[in-house]
Every structure is written in structure tokens, then in C-alpha cells.
XYZ file of C-alpha atoms in Angstrom:
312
model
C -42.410 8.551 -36.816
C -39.415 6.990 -35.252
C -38.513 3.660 -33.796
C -35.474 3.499 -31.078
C -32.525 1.740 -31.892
C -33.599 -1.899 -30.621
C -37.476 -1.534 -32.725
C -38.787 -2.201 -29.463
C -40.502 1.437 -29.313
C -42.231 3.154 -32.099
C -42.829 7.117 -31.120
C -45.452 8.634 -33.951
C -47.023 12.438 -34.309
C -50.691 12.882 -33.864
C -51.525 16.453 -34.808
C -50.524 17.847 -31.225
C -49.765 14.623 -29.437
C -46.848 12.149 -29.033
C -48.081 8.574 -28.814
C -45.794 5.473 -27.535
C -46.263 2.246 -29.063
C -44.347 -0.746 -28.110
C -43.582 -2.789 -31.002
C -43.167 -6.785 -30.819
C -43.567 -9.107 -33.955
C -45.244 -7.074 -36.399
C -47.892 -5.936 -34.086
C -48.446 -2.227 -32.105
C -49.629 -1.904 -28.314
C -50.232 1.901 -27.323
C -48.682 2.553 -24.300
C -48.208 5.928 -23.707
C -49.481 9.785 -24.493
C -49.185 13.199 -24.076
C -49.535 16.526 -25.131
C -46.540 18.324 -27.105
C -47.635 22.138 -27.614
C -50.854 24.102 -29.507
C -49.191 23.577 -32.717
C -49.106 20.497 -34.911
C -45.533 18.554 -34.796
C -43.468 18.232 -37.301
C -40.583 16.439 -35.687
C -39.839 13.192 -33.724
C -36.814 11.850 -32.783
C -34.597 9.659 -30.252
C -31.442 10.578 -29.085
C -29.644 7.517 -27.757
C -32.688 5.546 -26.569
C -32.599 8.269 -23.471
C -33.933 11.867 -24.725
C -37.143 12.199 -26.734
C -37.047 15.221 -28.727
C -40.361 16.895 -30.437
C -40.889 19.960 -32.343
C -43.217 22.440 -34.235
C -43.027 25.690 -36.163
C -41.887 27.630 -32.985
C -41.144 25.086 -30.200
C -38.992 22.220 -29.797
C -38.996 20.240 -26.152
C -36.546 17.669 -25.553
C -38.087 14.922 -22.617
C -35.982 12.324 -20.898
C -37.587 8.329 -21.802
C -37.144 7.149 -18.246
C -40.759 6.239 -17.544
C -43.104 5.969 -20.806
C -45.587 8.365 -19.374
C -42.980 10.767 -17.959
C -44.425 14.146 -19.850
C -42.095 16.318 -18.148
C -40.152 18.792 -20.067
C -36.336 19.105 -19.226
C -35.663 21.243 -21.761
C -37.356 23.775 -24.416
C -36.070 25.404 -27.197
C -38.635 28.517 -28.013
C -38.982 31.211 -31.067
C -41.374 33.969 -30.754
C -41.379 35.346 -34.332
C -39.748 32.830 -36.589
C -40.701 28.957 -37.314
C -38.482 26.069 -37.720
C -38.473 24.360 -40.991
C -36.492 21.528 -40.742
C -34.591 19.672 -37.895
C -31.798 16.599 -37.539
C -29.895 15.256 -34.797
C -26.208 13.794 -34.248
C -26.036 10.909 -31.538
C -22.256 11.142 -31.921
C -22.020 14.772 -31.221
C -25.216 15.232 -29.201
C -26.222 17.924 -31.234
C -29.721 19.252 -32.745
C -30.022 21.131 -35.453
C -32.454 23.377 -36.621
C -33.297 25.133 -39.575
C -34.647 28.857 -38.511
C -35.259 31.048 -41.741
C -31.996 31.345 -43.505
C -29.806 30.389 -40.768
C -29.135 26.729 -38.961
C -28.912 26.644 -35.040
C -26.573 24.078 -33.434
C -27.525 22.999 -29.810
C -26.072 21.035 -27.021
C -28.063 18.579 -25.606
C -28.510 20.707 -22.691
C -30.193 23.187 -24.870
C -27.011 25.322 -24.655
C -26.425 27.332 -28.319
C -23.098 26.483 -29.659
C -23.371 27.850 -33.371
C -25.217 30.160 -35.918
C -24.433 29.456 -39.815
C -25.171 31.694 -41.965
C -26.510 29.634 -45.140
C -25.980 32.451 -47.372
C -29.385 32.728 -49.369
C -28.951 35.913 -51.283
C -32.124 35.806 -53.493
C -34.293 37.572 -50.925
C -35.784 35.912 -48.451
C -36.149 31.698 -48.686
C -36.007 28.702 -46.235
C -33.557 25.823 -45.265
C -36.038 22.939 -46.382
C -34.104 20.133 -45.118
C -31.018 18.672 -42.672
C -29.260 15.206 -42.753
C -25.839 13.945 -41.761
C -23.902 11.326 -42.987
C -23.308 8.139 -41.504
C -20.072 9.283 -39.334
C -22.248 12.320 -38.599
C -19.195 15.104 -39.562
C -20.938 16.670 -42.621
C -24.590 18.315 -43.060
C -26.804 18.778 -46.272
C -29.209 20.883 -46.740
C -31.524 22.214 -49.583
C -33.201 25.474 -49.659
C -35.679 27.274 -51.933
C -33.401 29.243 -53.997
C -32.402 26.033 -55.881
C -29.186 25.583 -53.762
C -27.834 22.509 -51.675
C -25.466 23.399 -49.122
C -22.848 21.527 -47.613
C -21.290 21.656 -44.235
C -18.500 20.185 -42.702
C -17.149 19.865 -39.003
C -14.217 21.066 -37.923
C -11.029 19.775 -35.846
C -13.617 17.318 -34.615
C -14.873 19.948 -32.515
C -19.069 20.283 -32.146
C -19.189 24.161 -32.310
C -16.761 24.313 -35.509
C -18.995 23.494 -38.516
C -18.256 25.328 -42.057
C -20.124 25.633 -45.591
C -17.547 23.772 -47.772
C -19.482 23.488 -50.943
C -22.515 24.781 -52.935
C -24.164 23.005 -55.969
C -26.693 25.073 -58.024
C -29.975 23.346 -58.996
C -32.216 23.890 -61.979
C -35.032 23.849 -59.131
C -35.350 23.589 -55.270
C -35.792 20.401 -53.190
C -37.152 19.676 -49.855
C -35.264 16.265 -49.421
C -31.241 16.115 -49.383
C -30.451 12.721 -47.705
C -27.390 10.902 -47.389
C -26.301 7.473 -47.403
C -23.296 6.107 -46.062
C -20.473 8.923 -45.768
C -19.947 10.871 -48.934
C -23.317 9.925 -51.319
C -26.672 11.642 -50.823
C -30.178 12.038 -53.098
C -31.979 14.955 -53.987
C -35.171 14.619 -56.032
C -36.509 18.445 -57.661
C -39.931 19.854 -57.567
C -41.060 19.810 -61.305
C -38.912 16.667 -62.471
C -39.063 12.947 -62.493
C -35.297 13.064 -62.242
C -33.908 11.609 -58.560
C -30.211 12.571 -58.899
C -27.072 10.854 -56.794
C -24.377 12.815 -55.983
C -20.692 11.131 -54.790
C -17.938 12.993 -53.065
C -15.032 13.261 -55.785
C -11.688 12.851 -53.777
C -9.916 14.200 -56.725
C -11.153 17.889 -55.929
C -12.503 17.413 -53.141
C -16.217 18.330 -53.951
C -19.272 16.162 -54.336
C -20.484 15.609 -57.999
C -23.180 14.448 -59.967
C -22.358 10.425 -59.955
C -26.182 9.216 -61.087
C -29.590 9.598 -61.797
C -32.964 7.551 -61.714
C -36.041 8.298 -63.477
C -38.728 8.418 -61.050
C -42.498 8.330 -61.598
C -43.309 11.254 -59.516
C -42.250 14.937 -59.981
C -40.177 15.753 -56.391
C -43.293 17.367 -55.213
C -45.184 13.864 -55.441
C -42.547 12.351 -54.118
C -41.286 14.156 -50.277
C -44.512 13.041 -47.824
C -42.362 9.779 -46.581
C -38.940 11.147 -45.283
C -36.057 9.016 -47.479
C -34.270 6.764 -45.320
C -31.073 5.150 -44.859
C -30.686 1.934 -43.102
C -27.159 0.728 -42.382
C -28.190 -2.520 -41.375
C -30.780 -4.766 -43.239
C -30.520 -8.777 -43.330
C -32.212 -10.785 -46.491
C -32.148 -14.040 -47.772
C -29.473 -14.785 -50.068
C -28.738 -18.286 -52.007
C -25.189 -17.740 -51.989
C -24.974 -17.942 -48.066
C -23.354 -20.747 -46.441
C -26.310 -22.360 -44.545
C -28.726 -19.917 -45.516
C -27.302 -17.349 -43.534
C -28.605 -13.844 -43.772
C -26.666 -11.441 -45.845
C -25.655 -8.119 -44.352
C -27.082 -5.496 -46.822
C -27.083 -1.702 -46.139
C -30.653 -0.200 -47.591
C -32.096 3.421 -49.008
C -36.051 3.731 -48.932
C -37.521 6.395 -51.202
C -40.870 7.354 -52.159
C -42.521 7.716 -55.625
C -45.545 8.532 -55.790
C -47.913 6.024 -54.573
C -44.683 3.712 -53.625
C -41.406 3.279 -51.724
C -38.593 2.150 -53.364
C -36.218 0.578 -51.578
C -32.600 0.635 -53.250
C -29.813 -1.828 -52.073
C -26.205 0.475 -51.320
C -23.547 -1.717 -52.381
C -19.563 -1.427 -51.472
C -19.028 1.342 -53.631
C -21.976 3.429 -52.049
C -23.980 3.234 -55.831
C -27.983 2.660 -55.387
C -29.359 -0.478 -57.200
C -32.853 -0.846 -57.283
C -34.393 -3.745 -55.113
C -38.364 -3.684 -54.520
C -40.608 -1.493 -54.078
C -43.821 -1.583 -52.174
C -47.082 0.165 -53.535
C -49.729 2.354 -51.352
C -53.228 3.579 -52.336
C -52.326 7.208 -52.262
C -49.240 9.595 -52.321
C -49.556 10.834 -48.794
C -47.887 8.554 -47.024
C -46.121 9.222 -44.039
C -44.058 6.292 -41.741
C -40.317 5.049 -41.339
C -38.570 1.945 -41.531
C -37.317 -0.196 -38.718
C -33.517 -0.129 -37.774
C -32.802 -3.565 -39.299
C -35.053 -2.932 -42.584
C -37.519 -5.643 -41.617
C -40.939 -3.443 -40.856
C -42.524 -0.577 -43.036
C -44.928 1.619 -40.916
C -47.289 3.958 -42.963
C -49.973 5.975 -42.075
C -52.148 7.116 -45.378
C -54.221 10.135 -45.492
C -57.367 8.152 -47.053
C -57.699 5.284 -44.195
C -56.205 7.229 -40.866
C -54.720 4.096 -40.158
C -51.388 2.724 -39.203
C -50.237 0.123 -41.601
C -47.868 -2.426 -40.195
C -45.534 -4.050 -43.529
C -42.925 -6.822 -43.335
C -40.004 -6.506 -45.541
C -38.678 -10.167 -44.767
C -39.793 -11.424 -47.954
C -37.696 -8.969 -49.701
């Protein structure tokens, strides 16, 4: 799932569909649908409120959003043997990436290659589980199954230069490296209950372990709802002039049977804030861009769950 930048359009996966919800007060009107390949997706997002971009194992199709119903392809991005495993975008760069086996693709927005990295994976053969930038969209994580996060950096601010600049050994593998802000980002382990916070040390230049919370869920419990970062959230506060809103930046996590939602304060450390509990562990949704909206879909009910956040 995946709202556009002004919440006014919700775009959500339906086995082998796209649907198109416009989204006004809380409340969902369908307005659009069509048909994204013969394989289940496993990506949606937005790049710049202009280019829709879907994929599956083998196909990714970027559309243009002039004209909700407009199903016409202007792009396609097509493996015959391989599957992707894990894809991200950068608005700044207009780049998608794409995790392909052991190696991440770079791509123009006009579909054109620009880079292949080599991740490295030496333990035989594994997969690159997960992509995310940072805020200011010049550095990449990623996890992979041999227990390895990788980090990549741009280069000369130039979109085809991107290099491997660190690599921290796990005890075990994730499928979820996310960052918030610039230089902090989560990773949660199959097998433990321990969500740990790593912060870029400017001392030596590499990211270390800064933090850890203990989690109700083992990482495998924990990876249905993608973890979010949301640069912009408003809440109460009793210390504003007026009752103003306070500007507060946000991380949403899931545990379990819940989302946590962490406030990110100056220093880029995650306090805990609320969190909001579900029926089951398969959850799947996103947050709006201002942190005021939850929307889940459960497993159990096959229904879309609309949540406000206000209160919180």
C-alpha cells in the first residue's frame, strides 16, 4: 500500500490487481482498477505524484497517473529466469532499485540501466531481502540471508556512482533494514525479540550499534507491515503556545499483533510513543504522510481497516 504525497490517493495490491482509492476524512472511495501481470504483486509505489510503479517476482511496469484509469504501460522492466526480491525508489534521484538474486539493479526512470552492484554474498547462493534509503536519499541498506547488512553510498552526487562502504555481520538474517532520518536505521532478526538501532559514528566513519528494544515478537513475527518512517507527524502538545500542533518526526514498527509507533527526537534516538493492537500478526497497510491515518488489511477479516492516529 501507498498513499501519494498529499493522502489524497491511496494505491493498494490485490493479488494481481492495482486498486485506486481516493482518500478524504478517514473514509475510502474506489475509483480506479486494473490488471498488473499473472503474478501476485509485491510492490507499490509513487514516484513524485506522476509515475505509478508496480512489481512482482519477474516484472516491474512503471504507468504514468495522468488519468486514474489510464492502464497503459510506458515502461516495463522484465526477467525471464530470476525474481525480484525486494525494491525501493529515490524521488531525488529518480531511481528504482531492485534486488535481483545477489546483485541490486539501478534504473533511470526511463527504464534505462545505469548500475549493477555486486553485494558480495560469498556463502553460496542467498537473496538481497530488503532496500531503503535515508532521508536525503544518498545511502542504501540492505539485509540479505547470509546474516549480513550492507551499506551503500552514492558517489560525487552522481546517480550511476553508488559503492558498498560498510558491512556489519549479524548473529542471524533480517528481511527489514529501514532507516530513519539520515544516518540511523532498525533491523529486527529472525529468531530474536531483540529490535536493534544502529547510528552512523562520525568518529570512524561507520555505523554502530547505538540501541536496542526488546520486542514481543521474534523478527519473523514481526516483518508483514513494512516499518515506516514519517518525517512529518503533528500531535497535541500542552506546551504549545495556543495549542498549536507540535512538529514530531515518527517510526512505525510492527510486533506481533501491534504497531509501535516510536517518536525520533533531535538526536535521531527512538522513544517509544503508542502502539496500536490488531487481532492477528498478518497485517499488512502504511501510514499516511503526516502520521494521522493507519490503513491495515488483516488476513482473518479481508478487510481494509481505516485508523486515526490524532488522538495520539
Amino acid at each position: 500500500m501507498k498513499f501519494n504525497s498529499t493522502n489524497s490517493l491511496l494505491f493498494t495490491g490485490s493479488d494481481k490487481k492495482i486498486k485506486i482509492y481516493a482518500f478524504r476524512k478517514g473514509l475510502l472511495y474506489k475509483i480506479g482498477e486494473f490488471y498488473h501481470s499473472n503474478q501476485a504483486l509485491t510492490y507499490l509505489n509513487c514516484n513524485k505524484d506522476t509515475i505509478l510503479i508496480s512489481g512482482c517476482d519477474q516484472i516491474i511496469k512503471i504507468r504514468s497517473l495522468i488519468g486514474i484509469n489510464n492502464s497503459k504501460v510506458q515502461r516495463k522492466i522484465q526477467v525471464d529466469q530470476n525474481s525480484f526480491s525486494c525494491f525501493a525508489i529515490s524521488e531525488k534521484n529518480n531511481l528504482l532499485v531492485a534486488g535481483l538474486q545477489k546483485h541490486i539493479y539501478f534504473w533511470e526512470e526511463n527504464g534505462l540501466c545505469v548500475l549493477k552492484l555486486d553485494l558480495q554474498i560469498i556463502d553460496g547462493f542467498d537473496w538481497v531481502y530488503s532496500l531503503s534509503f535515508n532521508e536525503s536519499q544518498n545511502k542504501i541498506i540492505s539485509c540479505n540471508g547470509d546474516h549480513n547488512i550492507t551499506i551503500i553510498q552514492q558517489q560525487n552526487n552522481q546517480i550511476q556512482q553508488w559503492k558498498i562502504v560498510q558491512i556489519i555481520n549479524m548473529d542471524n538474517f533480517g528481511t527489514q533494514a529501514i532507516f530513519f532520518g539520515d544516518d540511523s536505521f532498525v533491523i529486527h532478526p529472525w529468531m530474536s525479540r531483540t529490535m536493534f538501532v544502529y547510528k552512523f559514528n562520525q568518529q570512524n566513519d561507520q555505523f554502530t550499534l547505538s540501541n536496542t528494544f526488546l520486542m514481543q515478537g521474534e523478527g519473523q513475527n514481526c516483518y508483514s507491515f513494512i516499518s515506516q518512517y514519517i518525517q512529518y507527524r503533528y500531535i497535541k502538545s500542552d506546551q504549545c503556545q495556543n495549542q498549536n500542533k507540535a512538529q514530531k518526526q515518527l517510526f512505525i514498527k510492527q510486533d506481533k499483533n501491534e504497531l509501535c509507533l516510536f517518536l525520533v527526537n533531535k538526536n535521531q534516538e527512538l522513544q517509544i510513543f503508542q502502539k496500536v493492537r490488531l487481532q492477528e500478526t498478518y497485517i499488512w497497510g502504511t501510514m499516511s504522510n503526516d502520521g494521522l491515518w493507519l490503513i491495515v488489511w488483516e488476513q482473518a477479516s479481508k478487510l481494509l481497516k481505516v485508523i486515526s492516529c490524532f488522538k495520539y
